[in-house]
Short mmCIF file of C-alpha atoms and ligand atoms in Angstrom, two decimals:
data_model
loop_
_atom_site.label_atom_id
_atom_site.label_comp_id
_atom_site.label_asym_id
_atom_site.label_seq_id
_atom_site.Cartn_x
_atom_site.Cartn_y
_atom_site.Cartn_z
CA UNK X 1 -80.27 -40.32 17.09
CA UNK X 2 -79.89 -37.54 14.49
CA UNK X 3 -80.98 -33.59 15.96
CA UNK X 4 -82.45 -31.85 13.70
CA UNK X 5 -82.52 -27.76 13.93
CA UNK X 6 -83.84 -25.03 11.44
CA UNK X 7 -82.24 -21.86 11.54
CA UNK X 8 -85.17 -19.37 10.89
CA UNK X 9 -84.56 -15.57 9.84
CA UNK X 10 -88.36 -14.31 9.76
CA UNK X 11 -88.19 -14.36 5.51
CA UNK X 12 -90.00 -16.57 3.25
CA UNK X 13 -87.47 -19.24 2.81
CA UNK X 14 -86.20 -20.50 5.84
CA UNK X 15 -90.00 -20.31 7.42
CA UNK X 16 -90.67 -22.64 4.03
CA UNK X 17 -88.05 -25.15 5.74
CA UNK X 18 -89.80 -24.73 9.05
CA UNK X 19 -93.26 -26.04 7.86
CA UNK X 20 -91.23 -28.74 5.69
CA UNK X 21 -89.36 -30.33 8.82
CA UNK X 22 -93.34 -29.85 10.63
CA UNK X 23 -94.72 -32.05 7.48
CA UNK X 24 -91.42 -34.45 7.97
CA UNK X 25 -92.76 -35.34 11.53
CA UNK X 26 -89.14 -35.21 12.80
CA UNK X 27 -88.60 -33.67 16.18
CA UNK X 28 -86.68 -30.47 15.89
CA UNK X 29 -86.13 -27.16 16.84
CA UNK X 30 -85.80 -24.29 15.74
CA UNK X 31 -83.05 -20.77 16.38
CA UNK X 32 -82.98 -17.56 15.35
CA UNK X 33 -80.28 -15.09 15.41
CA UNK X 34 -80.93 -11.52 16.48
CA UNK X 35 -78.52 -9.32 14.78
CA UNK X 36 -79.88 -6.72 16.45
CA UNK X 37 -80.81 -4.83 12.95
CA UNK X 38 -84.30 -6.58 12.27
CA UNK X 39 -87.49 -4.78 11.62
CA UNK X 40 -90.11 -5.19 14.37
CA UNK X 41 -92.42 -6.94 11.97
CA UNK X 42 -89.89 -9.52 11.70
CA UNK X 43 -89.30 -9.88 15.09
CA UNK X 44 -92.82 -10.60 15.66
CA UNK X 45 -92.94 -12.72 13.14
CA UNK X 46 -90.31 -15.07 14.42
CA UNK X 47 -91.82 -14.68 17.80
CA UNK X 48 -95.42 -16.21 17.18
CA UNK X 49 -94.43 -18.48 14.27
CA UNK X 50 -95.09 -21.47 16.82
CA UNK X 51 -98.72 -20.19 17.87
CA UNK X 52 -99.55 -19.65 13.90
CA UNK X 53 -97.97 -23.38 12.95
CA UNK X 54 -98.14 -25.53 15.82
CA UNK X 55 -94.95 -25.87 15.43
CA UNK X 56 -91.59 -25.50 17.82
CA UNK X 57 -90.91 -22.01 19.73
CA UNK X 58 -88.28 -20.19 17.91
CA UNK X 59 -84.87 -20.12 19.99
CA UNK X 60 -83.55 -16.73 19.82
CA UNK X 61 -79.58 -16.08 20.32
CA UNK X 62 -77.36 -13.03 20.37
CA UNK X 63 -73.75 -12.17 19.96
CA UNK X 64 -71.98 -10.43 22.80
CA UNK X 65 -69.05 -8.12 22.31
CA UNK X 66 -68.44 -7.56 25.74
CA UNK X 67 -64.97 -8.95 25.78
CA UNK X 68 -63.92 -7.43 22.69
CA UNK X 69 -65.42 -4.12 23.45
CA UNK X 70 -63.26 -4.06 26.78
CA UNK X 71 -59.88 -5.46 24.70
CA UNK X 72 -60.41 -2.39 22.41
CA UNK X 73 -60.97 0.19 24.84
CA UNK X 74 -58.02 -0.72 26.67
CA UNK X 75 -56.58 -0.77 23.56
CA UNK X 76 -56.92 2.73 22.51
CA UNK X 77 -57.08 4.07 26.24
CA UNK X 78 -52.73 2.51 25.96
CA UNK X 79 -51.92 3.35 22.38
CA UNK X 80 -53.72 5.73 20.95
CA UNK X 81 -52.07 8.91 23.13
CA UNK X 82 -49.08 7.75 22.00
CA UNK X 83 -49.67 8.28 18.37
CA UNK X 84 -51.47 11.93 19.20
CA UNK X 85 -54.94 11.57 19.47
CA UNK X 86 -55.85 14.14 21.33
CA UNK X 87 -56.95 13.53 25.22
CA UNK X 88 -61.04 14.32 24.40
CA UNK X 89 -61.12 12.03 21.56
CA UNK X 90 -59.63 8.76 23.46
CA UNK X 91 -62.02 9.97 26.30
CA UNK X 92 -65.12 9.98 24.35
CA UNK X 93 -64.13 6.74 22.47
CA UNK X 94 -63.46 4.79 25.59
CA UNK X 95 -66.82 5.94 27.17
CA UNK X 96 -68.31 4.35 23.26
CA UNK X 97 -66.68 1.10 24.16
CA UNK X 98 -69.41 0.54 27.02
CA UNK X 99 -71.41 -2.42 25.81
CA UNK X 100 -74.96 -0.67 24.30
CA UNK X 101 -76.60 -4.64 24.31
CA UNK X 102 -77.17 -4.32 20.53
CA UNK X 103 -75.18 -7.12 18.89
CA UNK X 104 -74.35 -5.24 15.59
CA UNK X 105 -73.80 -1.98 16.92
CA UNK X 106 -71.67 -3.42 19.45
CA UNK X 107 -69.70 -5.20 16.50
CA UNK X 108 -69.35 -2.34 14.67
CA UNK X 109 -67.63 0.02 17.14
CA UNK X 110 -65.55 -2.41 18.48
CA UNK X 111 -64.47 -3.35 14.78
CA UNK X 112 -63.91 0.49 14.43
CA UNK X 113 -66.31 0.07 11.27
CA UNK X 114 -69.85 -0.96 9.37
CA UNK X 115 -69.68 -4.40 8.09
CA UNK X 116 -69.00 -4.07 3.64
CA UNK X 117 -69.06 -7.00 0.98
CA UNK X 118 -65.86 -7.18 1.08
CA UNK X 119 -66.14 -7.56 4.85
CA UNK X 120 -68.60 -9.13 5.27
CA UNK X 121 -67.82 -10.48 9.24
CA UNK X 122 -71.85 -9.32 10.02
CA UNK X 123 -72.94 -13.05 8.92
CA UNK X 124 -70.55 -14.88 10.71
CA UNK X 125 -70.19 -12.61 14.11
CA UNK X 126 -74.28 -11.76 14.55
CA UNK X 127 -75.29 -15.31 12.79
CA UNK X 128 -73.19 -17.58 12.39
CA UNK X 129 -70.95 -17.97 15.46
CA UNK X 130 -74.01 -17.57 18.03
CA UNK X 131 -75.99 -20.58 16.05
CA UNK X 132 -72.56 -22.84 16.48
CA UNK X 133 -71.38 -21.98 19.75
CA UNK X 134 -74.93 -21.42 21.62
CA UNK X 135 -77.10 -24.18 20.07
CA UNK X 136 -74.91 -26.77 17.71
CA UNK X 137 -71.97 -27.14 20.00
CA UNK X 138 -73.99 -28.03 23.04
CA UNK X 139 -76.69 -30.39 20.72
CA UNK X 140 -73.24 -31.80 19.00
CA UNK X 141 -72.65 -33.55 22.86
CA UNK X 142 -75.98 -35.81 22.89
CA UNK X 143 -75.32 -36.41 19.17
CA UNK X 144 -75.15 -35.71 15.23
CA UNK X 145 -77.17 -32.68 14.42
CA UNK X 146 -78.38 -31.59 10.87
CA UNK X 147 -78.85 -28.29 10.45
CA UNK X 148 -82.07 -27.63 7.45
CA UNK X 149 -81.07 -24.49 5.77
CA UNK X 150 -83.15 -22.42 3.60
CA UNK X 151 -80.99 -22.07 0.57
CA UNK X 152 -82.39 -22.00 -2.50
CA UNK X 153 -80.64 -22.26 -6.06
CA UNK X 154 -82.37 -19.23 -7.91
CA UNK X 155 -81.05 -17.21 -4.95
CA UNK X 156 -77.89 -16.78 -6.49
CA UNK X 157 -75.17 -17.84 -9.16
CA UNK X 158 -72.82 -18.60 -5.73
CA UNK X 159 -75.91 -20.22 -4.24
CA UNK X 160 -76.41 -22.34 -6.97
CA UNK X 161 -73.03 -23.88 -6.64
CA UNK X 162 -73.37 -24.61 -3.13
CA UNK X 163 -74.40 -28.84 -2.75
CA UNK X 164 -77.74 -30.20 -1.45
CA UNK X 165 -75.75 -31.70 1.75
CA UNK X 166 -72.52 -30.95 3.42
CA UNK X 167 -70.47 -31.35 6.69
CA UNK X 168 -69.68 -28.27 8.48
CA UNK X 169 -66.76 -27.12 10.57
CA UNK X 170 -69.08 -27.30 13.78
CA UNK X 171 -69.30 -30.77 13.06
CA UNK X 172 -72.68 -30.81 11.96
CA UNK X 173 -74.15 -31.76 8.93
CA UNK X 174 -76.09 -29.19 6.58
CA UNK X 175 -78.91 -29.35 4.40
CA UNK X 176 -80.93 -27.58 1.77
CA UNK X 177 -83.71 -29.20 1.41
CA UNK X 178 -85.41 -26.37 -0.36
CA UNK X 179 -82.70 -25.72 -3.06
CA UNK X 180 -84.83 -26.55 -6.08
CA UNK X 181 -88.06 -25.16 -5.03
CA UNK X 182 -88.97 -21.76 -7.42
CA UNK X 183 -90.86 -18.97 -5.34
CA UNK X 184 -94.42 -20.38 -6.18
CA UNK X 185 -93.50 -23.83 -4.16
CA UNK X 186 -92.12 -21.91 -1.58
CA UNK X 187 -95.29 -19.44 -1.25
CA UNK X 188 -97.06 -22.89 -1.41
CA UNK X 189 -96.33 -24.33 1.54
CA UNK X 190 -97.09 -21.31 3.11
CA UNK X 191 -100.83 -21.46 1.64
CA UNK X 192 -101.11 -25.15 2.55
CA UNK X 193 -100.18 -24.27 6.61
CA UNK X 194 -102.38 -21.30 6.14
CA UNK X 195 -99.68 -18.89 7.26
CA UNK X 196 -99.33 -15.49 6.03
CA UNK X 197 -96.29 -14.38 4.94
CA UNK X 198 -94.02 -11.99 6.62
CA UNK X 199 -95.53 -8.29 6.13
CA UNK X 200 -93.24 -6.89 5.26
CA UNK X 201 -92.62 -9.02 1.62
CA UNK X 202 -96.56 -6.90 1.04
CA UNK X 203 -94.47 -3.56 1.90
CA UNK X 204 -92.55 -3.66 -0.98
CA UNK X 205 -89.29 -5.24 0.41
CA UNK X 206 -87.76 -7.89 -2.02
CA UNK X 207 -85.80 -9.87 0.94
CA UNK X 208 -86.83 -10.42 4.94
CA UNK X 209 -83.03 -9.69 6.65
CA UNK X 210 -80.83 -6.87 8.50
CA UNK X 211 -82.92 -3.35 8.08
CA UNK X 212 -81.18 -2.47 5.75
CA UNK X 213 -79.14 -5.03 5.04
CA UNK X 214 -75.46 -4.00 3.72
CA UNK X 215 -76.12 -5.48 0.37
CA UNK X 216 -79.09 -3.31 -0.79
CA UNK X 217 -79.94 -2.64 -3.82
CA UNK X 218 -81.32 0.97 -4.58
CA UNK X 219 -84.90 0.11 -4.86
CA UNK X 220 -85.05 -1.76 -1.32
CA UNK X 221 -82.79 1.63 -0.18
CA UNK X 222 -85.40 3.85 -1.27
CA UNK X 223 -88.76 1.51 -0.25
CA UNK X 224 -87.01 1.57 3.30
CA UNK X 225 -86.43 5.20 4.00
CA UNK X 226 -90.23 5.83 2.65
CA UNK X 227 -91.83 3.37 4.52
CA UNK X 228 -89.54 2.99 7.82
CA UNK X 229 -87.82 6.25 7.81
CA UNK X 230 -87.06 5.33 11.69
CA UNK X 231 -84.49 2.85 10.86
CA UNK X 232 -82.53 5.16 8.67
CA UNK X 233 -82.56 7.74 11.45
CA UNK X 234 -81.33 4.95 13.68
CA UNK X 235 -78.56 3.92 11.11
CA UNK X 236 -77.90 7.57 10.87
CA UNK X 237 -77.11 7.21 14.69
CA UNK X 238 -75.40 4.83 14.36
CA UNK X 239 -72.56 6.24 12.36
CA UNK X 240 -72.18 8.71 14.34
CA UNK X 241 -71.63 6.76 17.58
CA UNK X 242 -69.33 4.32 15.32
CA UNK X 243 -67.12 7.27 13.80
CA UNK X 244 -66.66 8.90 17.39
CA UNK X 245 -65.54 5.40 18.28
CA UNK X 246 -62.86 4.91 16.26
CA UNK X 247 -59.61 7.04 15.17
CA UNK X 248 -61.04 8.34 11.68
CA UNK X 249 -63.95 9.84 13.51
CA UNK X 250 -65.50 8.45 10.03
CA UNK X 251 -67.85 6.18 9.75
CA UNK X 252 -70.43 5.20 6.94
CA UNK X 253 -72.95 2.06 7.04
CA UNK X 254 -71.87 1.98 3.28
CA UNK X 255 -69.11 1.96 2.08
CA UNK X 256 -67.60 5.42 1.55
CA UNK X 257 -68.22 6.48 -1.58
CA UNK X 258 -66.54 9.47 -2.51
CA UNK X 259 -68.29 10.88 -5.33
CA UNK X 260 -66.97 13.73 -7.14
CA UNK X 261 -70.41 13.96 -9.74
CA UNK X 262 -72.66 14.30 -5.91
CA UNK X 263 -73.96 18.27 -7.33
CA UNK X 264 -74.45 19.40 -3.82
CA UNK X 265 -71.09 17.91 -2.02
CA UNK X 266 -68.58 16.88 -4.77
CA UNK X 267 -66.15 14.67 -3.59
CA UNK X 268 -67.40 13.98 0.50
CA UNK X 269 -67.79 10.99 2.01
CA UNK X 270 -71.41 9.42 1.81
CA UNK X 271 -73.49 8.83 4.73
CA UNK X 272 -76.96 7.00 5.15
CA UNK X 273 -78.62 10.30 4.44
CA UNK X 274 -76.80 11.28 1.69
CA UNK X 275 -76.73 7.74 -0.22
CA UNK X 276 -81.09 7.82 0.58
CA UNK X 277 -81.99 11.59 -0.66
CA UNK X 278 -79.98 10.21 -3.73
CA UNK X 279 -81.68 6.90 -3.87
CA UNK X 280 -85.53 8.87 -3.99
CA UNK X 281 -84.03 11.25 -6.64
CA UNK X 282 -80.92 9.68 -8.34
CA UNK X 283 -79.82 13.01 -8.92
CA UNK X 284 -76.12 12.92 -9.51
CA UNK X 285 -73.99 10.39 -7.93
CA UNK X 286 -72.46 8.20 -10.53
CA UNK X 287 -70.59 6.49 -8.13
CA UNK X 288 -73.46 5.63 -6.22
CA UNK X 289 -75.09 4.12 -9.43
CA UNK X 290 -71.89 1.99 -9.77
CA UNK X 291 -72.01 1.05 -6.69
CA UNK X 292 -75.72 -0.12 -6.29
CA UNK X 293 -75.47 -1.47 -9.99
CA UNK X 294 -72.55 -3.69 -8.16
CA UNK X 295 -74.78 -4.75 -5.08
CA UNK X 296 -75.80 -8.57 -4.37
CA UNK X 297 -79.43 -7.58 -3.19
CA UNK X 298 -78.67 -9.28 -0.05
CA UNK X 299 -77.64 -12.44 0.95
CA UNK X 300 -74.57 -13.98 2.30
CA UNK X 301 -71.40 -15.87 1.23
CA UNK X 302 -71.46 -18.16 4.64
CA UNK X 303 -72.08 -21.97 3.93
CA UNK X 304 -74.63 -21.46 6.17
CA UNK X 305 -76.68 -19.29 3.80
CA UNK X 306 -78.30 -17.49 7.18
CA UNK X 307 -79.00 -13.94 5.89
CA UNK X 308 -81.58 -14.61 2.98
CA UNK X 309 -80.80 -13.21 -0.63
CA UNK X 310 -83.04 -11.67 -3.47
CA UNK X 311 -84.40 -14.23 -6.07
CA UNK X 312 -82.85 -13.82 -9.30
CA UNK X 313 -84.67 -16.42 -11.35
S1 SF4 L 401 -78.69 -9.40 6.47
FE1 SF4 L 401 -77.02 -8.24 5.48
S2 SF4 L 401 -76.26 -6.79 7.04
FE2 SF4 L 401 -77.46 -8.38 8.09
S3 SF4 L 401 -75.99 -9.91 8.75
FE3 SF4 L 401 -76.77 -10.55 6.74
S4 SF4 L 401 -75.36 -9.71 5.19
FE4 SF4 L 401 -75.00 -8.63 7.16
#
């Protein structure tokens, strides 16, 4: 008999899939993938979804990096005198390599580096491997499984192409059943279940997902570090503990923009801080304007849609 399981990220869409597989009547259950870079409100969210529905208790995995973490630290404790580094450096980014439990920090310094859009390994290494290996593989041995997904066509131009069904490489099958529903339908089925929406949608954030998410546009930038100034001092951290783990001893959770217009640091790599005092002032900083005018407003390229994207229709 077909398994059914609904990957649930705490934002509008994939709960929207949640109450559809409730009004289905199908068994199923239901995971969620802690990336480790989630807002609190989200986490709660995901956590008491069950009590508000009726429905299943959300399934919560999480990446490890022990292994790799250990690899890279032998890594650089072996090669990395040889090409110079001095003796305090390797020391203090050995001691980084100790696991910190946090799946994307973890990812990052053992990657040496923040996730970009044209690396985008967060999806796959905090999402999308977990989901596989921790719940489809072992459902996959009492049977088929189809994975609901909430993917929806006004997403995205790359979301639009994607099909209504598909196998994937698990072995599972995948499907959107949500990916010609407009915003109204989706906020409908909240209303109908009588479940409020994920606060923080009503706190000015366009997209429920990592906090912040990589692909940010300026305006989600700038409603972040107003409202939850807490999570760009942690990001701040962050790069910090990431650059003293790797050789650079750089590190930036965007990519580093040098920007030779910035009026205050012409030409210096851009940091967290840097990229958010410009995002509440836009003073200077072509670049950055490029480079936010370039930005996806979240979402991923994964088949498996898990990191949920800004509605452009
Ligand atoms: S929400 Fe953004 S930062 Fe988080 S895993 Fe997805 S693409 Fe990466």
């Amino acid at each position: 008999m077909t398994q059914h399981l609904v990957s649930v990220s705490g934002g509008k869409d994939s709960t929207a899939v949640y109450l559809l597989a409730m009004e289905s009547g199908r068994p199923f259950r239901a995971v969620f993938a802690d990336t480790g870079n989630e807002h609190e409100q989200t986490y709660e969210y995901v956590d008491r979804l069950h009590e508000r529905t009726g429905g299943p208790k959300v399934e919560v995995v999480r990446a490890d990096f022990t292994k790799e973490l250990a690899r890279h630290r032998e890594y650089l404790l072996r090669e990395w005198p040889k090409q110079g580094i001095p003796d305090a450096v390797v020391q203090e980014a050995a001691a980084l390599h100790e696991p910190t439990g946090n799946p994307y920090l973890d990812l990052c310094i053992s990657k040496g580096r923040f996730p970009s859009r044209m690396a985008q390994f967060c999806t796959g290494e905090l999402k999308e491997i977990p989901i596989t290996t921790q719940v489809v593989g072992p459902m996959l041995r009492n049977g088929p499984v189809l994975q609901w997904l909430g993917i929806r066509a006004a997403e995205s131009r790359n979301r639009a192409r994607q099909p209504r069904y598909n196998h994937h490489e698990s072995g599972s099958m995948v499907w959107r059943p949500i990916f010609r529903w407009s915003i109204d339908q989706v906020w409908d089925i909240h209303k109908r279940h009588g479940i409020e929406r994920n606060p923080l949608y009503t706190m000015g954030m366009g997209r429920v997902g990592c906090m912040p998410c990589i692909n940010c546009r300026k305006s989600e930038l700038r409603a972040i570090a107003l409202q939850f100034p807490e999570h760009i001092d942690r990001i701040e951290r962050w790069e910090s503990i990431v650059a003293a783990a790797n050789k650079r001893r750089s590190a930036t959770f965007f990519p580093a923009v040098t920007d030779p217009t910035d009026v205050d640091r012409p030409g210096t790599y851009s940091r967290i801080r840097t990229l958010v005092e410009w995002s509440k002032t836009g003073r200077g900083g072509r670049q950055y304007d490029m480079f936010f005018a370039q930005q996806a407003g979240g979402g991923c390229a994964s088949d498996l849609g898990l990191c949920e994207g800004a509605d452009h229709g």
